[in-house]
Coordinates of C-alpha atoms and ligand atoms in Angstrom, one line a residue:
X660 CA 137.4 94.1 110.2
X661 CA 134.4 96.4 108.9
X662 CA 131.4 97.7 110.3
X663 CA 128.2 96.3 108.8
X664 CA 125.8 99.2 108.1
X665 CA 122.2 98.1 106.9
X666 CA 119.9 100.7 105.3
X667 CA 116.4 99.9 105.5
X668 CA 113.5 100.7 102.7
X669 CA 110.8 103.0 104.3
X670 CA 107.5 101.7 105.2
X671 CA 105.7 104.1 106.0
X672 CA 102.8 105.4 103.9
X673 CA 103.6 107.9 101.4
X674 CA 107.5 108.2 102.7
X675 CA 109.7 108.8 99.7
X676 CA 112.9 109.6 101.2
X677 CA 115.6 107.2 101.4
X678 CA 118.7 107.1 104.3
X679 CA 121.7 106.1 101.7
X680 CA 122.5 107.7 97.8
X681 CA 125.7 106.9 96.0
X682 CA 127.3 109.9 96.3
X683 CA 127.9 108.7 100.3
X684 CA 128.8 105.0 99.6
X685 CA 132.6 105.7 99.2
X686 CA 133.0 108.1 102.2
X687 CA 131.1 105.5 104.4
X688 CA 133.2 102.8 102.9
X689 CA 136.5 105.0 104.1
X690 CA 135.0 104.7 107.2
X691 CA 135.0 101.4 107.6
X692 CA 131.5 100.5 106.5
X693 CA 130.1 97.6 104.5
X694 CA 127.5 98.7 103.3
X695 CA 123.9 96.3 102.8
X696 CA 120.9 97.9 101.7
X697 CA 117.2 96.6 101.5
X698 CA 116.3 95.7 97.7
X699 CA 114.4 98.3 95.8
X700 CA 115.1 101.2 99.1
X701 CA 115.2 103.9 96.4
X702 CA 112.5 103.0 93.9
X703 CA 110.4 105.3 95.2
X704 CA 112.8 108.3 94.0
X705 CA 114.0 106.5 90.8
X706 CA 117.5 105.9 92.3
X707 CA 117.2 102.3 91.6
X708 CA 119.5 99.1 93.1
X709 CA 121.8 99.3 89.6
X710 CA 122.9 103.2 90.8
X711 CA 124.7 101.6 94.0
X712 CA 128.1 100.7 93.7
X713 CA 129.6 98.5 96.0
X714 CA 126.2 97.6 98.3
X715 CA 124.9 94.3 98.9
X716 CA 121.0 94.7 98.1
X717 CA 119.0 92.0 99.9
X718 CA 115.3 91.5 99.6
X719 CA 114.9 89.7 103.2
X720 CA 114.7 93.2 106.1
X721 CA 115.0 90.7 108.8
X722 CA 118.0 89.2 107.5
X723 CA 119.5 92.6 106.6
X724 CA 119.4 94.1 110.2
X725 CA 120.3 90.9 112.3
X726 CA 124.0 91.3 111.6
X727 CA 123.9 95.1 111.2
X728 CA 126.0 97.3 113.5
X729 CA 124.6 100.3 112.3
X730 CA 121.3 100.5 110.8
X731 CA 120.2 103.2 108.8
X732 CA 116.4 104.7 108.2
X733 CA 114.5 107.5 107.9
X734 CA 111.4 107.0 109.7
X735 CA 111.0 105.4 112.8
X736 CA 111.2 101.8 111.9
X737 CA 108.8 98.8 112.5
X738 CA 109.2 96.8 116.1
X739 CA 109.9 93.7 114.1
X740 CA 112.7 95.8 112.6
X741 CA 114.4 96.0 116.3
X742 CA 113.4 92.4 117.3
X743 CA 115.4 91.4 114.6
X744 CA 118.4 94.0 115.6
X745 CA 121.3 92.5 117.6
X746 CA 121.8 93.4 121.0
X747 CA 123.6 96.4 121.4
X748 CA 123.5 97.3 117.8
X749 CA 122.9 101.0 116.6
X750 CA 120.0 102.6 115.2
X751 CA 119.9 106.1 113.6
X752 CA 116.8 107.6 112.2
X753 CA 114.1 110.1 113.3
X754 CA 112.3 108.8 116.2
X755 CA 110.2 111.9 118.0
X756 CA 110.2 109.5 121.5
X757 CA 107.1 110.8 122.7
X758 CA 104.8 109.4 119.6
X759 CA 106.5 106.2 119.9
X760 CA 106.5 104.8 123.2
X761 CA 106.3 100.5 121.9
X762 CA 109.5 101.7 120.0
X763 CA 111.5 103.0 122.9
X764 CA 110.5 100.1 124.9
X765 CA 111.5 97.6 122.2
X766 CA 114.6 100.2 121.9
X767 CA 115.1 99.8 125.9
X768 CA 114.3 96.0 126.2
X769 CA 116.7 95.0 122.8
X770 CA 119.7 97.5 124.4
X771 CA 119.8 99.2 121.4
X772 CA 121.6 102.8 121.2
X773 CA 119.3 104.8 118.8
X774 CA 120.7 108.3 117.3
X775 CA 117.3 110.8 116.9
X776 CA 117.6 112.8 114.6
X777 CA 115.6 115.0 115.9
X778 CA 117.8 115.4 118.8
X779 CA 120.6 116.4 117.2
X780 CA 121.4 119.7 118.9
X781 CA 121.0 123.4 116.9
X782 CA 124.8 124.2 117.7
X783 CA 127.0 125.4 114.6
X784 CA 130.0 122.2 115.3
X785 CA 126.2 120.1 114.4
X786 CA 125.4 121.9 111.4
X787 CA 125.9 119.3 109.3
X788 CA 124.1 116.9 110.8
X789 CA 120.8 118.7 111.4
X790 CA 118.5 116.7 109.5
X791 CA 116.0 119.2 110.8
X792 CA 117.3 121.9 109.3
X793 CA 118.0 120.4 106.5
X794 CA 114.4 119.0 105.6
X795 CA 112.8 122.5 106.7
X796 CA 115.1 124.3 104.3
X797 CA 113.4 122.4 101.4
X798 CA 110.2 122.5 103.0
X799 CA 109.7 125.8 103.1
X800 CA 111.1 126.5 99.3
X801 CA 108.2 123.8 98.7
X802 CA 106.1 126.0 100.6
X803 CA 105.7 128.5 98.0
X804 CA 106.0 126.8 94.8
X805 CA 102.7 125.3 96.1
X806 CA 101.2 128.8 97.2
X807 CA 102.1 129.9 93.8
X808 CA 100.2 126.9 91.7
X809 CA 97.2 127.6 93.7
X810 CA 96.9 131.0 93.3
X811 CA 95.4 132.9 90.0
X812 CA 98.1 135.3 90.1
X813 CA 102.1 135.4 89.6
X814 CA 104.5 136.4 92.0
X815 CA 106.6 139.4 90.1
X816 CA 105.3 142.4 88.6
X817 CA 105.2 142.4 85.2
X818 CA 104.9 144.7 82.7
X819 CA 102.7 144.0 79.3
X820 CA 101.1 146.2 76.8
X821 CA 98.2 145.8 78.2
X822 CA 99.5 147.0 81.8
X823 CA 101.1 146.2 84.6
X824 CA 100.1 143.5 87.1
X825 CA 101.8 142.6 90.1
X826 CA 103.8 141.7 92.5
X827 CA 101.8 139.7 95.1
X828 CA 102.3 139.9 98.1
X829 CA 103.4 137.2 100.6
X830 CA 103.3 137.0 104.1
X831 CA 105.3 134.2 105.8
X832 CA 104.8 133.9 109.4
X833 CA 107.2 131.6 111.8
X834 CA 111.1 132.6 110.8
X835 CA 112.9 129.6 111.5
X836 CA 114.7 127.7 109.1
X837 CA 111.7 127.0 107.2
X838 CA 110.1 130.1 107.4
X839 CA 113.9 132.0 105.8
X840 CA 114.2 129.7 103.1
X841 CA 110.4 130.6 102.0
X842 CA 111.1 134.1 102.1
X843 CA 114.4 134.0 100.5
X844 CA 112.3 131.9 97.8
X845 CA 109.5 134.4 97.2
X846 CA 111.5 137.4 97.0
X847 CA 113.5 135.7 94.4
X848 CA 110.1 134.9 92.7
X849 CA 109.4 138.5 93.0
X850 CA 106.6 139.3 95.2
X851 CA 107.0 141.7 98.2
X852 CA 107.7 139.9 101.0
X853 CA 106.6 140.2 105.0
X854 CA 107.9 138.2 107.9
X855 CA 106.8 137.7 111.5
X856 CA 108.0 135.9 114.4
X857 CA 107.9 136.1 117.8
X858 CA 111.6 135.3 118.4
X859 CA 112.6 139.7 118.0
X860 CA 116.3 138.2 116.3
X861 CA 114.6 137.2 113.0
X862 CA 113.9 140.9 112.5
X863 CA 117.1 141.1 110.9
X864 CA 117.2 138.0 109.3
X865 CA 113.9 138.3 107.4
X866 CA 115.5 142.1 106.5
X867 CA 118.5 139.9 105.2
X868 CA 116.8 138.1 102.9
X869 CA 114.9 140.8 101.3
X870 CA 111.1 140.8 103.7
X871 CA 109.8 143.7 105.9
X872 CA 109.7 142.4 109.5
X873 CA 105.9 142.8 110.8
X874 CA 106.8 144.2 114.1
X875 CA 104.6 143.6 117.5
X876 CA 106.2 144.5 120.2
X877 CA 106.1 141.0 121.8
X878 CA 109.1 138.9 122.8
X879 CA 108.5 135.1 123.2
X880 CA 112.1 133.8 123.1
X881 CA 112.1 130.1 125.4
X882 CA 114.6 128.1 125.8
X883 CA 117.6 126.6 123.5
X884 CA 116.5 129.5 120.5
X885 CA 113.1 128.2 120.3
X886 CA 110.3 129.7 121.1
X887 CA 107.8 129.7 123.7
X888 CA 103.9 129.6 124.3
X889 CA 102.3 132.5 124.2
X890 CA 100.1 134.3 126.9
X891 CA 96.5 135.1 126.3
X892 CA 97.1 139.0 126.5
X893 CA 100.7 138.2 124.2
X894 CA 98.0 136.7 121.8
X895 CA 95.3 139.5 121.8
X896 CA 97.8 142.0 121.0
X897 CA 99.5 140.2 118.3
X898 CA 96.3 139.5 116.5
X899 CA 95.4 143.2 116.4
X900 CA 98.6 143.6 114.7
X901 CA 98.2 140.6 112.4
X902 CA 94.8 140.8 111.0
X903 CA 96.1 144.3 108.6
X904 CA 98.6 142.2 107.1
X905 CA 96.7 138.9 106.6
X906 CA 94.0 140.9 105.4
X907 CA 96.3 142.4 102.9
X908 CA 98.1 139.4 101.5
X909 CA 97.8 137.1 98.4
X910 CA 99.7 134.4 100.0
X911 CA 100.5 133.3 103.5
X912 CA 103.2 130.7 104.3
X913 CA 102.6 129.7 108.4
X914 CA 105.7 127.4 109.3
X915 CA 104.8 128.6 113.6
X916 CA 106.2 125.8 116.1
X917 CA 106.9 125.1 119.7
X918 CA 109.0 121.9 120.9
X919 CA 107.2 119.5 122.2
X920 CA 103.5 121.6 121.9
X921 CA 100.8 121.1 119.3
X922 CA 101.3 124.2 116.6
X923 CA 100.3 127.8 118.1
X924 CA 97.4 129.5 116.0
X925 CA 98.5 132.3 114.5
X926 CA 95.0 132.9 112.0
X927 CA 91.4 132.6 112.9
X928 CA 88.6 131.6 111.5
X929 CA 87.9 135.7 111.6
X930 CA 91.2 136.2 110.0
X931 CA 90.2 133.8 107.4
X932 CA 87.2 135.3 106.5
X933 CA 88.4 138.8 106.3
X934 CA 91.1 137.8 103.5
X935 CA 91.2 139.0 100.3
X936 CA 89.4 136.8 97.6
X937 CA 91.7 134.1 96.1
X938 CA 94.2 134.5 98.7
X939 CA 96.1 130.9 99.9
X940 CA 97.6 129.9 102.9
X941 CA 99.9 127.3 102.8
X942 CA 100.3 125.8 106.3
X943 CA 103.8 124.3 106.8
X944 CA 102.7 123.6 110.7
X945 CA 100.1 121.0 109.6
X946 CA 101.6 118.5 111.3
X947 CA 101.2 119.7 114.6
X948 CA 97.6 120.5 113.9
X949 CA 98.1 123.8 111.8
X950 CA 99.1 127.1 112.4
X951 CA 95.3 128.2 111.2
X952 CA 92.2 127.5 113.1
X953 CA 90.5 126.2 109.8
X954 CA 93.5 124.1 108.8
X955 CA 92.6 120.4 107.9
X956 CA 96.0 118.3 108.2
X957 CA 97.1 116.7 105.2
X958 CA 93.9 118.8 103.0
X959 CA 93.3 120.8 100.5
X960 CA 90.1 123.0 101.2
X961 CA 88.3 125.8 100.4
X962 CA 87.2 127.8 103.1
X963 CA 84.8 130.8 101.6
X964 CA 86.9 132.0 98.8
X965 CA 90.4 131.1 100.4
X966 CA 92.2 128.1 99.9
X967 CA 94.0 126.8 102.7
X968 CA 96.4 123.9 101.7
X969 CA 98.3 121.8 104.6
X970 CA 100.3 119.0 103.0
X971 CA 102.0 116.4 105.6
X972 CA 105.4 115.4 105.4
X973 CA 106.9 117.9 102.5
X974 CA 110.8 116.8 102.7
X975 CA 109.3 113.5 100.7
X976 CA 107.7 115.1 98.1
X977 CA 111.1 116.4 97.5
X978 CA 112.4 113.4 97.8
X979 CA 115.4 113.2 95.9
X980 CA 117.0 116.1 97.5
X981 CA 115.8 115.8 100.7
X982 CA 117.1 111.9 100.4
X983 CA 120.6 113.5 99.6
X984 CA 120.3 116.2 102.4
X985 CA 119.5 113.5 105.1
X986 CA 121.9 110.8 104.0
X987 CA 124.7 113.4 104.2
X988 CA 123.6 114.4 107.6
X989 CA 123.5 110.5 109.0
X990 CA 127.3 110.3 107.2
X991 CA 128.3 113.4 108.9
X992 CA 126.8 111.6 112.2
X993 CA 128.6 108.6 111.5
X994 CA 131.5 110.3 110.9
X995 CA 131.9 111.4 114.7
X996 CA 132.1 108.2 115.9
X997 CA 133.6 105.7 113.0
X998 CA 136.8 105.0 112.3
X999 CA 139.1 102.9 111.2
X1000 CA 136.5 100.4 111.5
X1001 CA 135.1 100.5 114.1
X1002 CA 132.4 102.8 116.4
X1003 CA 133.9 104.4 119.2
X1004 CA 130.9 106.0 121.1
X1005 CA 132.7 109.1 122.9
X1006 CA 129.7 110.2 125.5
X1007 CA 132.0 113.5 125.9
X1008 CA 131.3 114.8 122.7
X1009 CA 128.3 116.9 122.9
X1010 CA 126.7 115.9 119.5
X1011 CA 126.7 112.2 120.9
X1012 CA 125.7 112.7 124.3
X1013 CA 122.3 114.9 122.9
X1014 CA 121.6 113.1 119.9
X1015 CA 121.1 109.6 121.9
X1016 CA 117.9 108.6 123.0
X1017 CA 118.5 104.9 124.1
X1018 CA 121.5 102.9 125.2
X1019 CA 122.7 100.1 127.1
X1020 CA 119.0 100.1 128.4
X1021 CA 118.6 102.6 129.5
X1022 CA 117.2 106.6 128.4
X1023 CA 119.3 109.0 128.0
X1024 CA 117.2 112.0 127.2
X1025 CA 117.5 113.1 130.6
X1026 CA 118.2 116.6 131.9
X1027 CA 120.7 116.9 134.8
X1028 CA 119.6 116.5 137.8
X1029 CA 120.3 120.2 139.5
X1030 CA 119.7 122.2 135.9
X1031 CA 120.2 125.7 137.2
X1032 CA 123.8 124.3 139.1
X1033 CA 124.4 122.5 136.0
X1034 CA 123.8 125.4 133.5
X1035 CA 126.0 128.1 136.1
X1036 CA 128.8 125.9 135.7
X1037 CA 128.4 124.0 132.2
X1038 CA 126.3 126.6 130.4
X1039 CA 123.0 125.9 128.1
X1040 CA 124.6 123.9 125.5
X1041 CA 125.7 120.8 127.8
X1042 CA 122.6 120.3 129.7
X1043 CA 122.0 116.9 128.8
X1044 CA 125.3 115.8 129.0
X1045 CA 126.0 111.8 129.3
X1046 CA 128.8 110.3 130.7
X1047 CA 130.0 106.6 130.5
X1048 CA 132.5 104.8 128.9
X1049 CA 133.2 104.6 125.2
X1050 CA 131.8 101.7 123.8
X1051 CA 133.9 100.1 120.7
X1052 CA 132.3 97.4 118.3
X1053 CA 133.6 95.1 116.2
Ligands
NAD2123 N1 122.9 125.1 114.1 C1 122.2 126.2 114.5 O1 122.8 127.1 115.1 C2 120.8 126.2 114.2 C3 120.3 125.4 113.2 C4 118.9 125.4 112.9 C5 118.1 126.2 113.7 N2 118.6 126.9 114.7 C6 117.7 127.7 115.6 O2 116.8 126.8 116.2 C7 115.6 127.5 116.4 C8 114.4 126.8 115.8 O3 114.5 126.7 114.4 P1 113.4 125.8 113.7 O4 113.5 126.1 112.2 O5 113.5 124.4 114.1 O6 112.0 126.4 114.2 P2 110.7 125.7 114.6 O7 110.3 124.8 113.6 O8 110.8 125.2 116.0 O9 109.7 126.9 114.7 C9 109.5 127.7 113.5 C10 109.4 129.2 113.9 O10 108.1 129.4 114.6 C11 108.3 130.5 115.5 N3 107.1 130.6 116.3 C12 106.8 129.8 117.4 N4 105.6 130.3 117.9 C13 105.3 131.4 117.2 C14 104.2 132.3 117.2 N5 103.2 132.2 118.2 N6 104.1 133.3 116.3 C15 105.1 133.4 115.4 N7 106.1 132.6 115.3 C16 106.2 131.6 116.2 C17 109.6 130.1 116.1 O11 110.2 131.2 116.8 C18 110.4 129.6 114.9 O12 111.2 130.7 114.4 C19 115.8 128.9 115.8 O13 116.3 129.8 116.8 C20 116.9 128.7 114.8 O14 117.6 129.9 114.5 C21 119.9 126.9 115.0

């Protein structure tokens, strides 16, 4: 007895990432799993079929997933992807529910349970599985090796015959995990380093890792650690604040986000034109619409003498650690609920009952019904809580 895991290729354009590398195969097999992948999933990162021990490769996706129990991906996949999915099967890859409503129905209407991997709750027993984090970590080291190749400048101060240049300065703005990880990069790099957020416990963080916190007196903490929206007035005074240091920097790394909401913008077209000349912003929020009024998603452009660049999906231009980031992550999933193999689904474990977005049928991305009764007695961390009866396959 085994559990058949399938790992799709990605479809989607310009997606380089991949949901399986060798160095998981042999902890999934311990599992349980028997592992099939789609020919030629990798190619797209050079870790070709010959680097895959022990996995079946097979060229036909249909074929792969219609006797999966598990099937792997990192991007949403295609409908015909869960047509061909048997009933009841699992599914774990990114989904973000609320772009794809054909999915979730196909999801709904096949009885699929999907794992999101965006839903994978920002509690420290999830770590490990936060694909999220994860991918922003590497995104936002991205983020300033691409700042620095568009800039005429270096980083460091340096110290020549002919005199000293040196260091630029960087302002990164938005300190989540994205937002550290560029600062922690830059100051290694050498430049003098500023952070601001709106969330006041990143003042320390940012300290931490070697910035100056920029400090505004406003405190937009929302729910679950993330931040929320700000006011009109909130955004007035902040900008006051801002437009010194944006004026003053060489590079700016914006990485600003709100579940759920298009990207909060944090630099005008004012802003813009007041910067220094040759100055880049590198907009890590471009997704979402950009954190800059004069962001253009997925562009490169010159606005005046600034450059603003705002690439899309960053984890796959990385794509050979970000493949081995996420495909840990997924194992580490996995790992909660396979064992000796088979799946038991445990709906009291917290990681399972937040991370699912369909099964049996049915959504589970509810909130209980009495919230504020539910949170007195259960606290934040269990709010959407499932319960129901574990479910064993195989
Ligand atoms: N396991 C864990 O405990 C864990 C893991 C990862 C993240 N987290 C927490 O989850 C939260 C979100 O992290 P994330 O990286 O997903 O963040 P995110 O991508 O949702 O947002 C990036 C940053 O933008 C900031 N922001 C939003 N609006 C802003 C504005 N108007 N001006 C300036 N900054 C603004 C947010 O405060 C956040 O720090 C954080 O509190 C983080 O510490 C916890």
């Amino acid at each position: 007895m085994y559990v058949n895991v399938a790992v799709l290729k990605e479809t989607q354009p310009h997606e380089r990432r991949v949901a399986l590398v060798p160095s998981v195969v042999a902890k999934l097999i311990k599992l349980g799993a028997k592992l099939h992948m789609q020919s030629g999933a990798g190619d797209a990162i050079k870790l070709y079929d010959a680097a895959f021990k022990d996995v079946v490769f097979m060229d036909d996706r249909k074929a792969l997933v219609s006797d999966a129990d598990v099937v792997l991906a990192v991007q949403p996949p295609a409908l015909e992807v869960i047509d061909a999915m048997k009933e009841g099967a699992i599914l774990i890859s990114f989904i973000f529910a609320k772009k794809e409503q054909a999915l979730v129905k196909r999801l709904l209407e096949k009885k699929v349970t999907c794992f999101a991997m965006e839903r994978v709750p920002r509690i420290t027993r999830a770590q490990a599985m936060d694909a999220l984090s994860s991918q922003s970590a590497l995104a936002g080291y991205y983020a300033v090796q691409l700042g620095a190749t568009h800039l005429a400048r270096i980083l460091p101060k340096i110290t020549t015959a002919a005199g000293v240049i040196g260091p630029a300065k960087v302002l990164v703005m938005g300190l989540g995990v994205a937002g550290l990880e560029a600062i922690a990069t830059a100051h290694r790099l050498g430049a003098v380093v500023e952070g601001y957020d709106v969330r006041p416990e990143t003042e320390e963080q940012a300290q931490s890792l070697g910035a100056k916190f920029v400090e505004t007196g406003v405190d937009a903490r929302g729910e679950g650690g993330y931040a929320r929206e700000l006011s009109s007035e909130e955004k007035t005074k902040v900008a006051a604040v801002l437009t010194e240091h944006i004026q003053q920097a060489d590079l700016i790394i914006t990485t600003a986000a709100i579940p759920g909401r298009p990207s909060p913008k944090l630099i005008s077209k004012k802003q813009v034109a007041g910067m220094k000349a040759g100055a880049v912003i590198v907009d890590l929020s471009a997704e979402g619409g950009g954190n800059c009024d004069d962001t253009q998603p997925g562009e490169t452009v010159l606005i005046g003498q600034i450059t603003i660049v705002a690439p899309l999906n960053i984890p796959s231009l990385l794509g050979e650690d970000a493949s081995e980031l996420y495909a840990k992550n997924q194992y580490n999933l996995l790992a909660l609920m396979m064992k000796d193999n088979i799946i038991t689904l445990d709906w009291d474990d917290e990681i399972l009952a937040k991370t699912v977005l369909t099964h049996a049928g049915e959504m589970r991305d509810h909130a209980p019904k009495n919230k504020a009764k539910h949170e007195a007695k259960h606290g934040e961390r269990t709010k959407h809580k499932v319960n129901g009866p574990a479910t064993k396959v195989a």
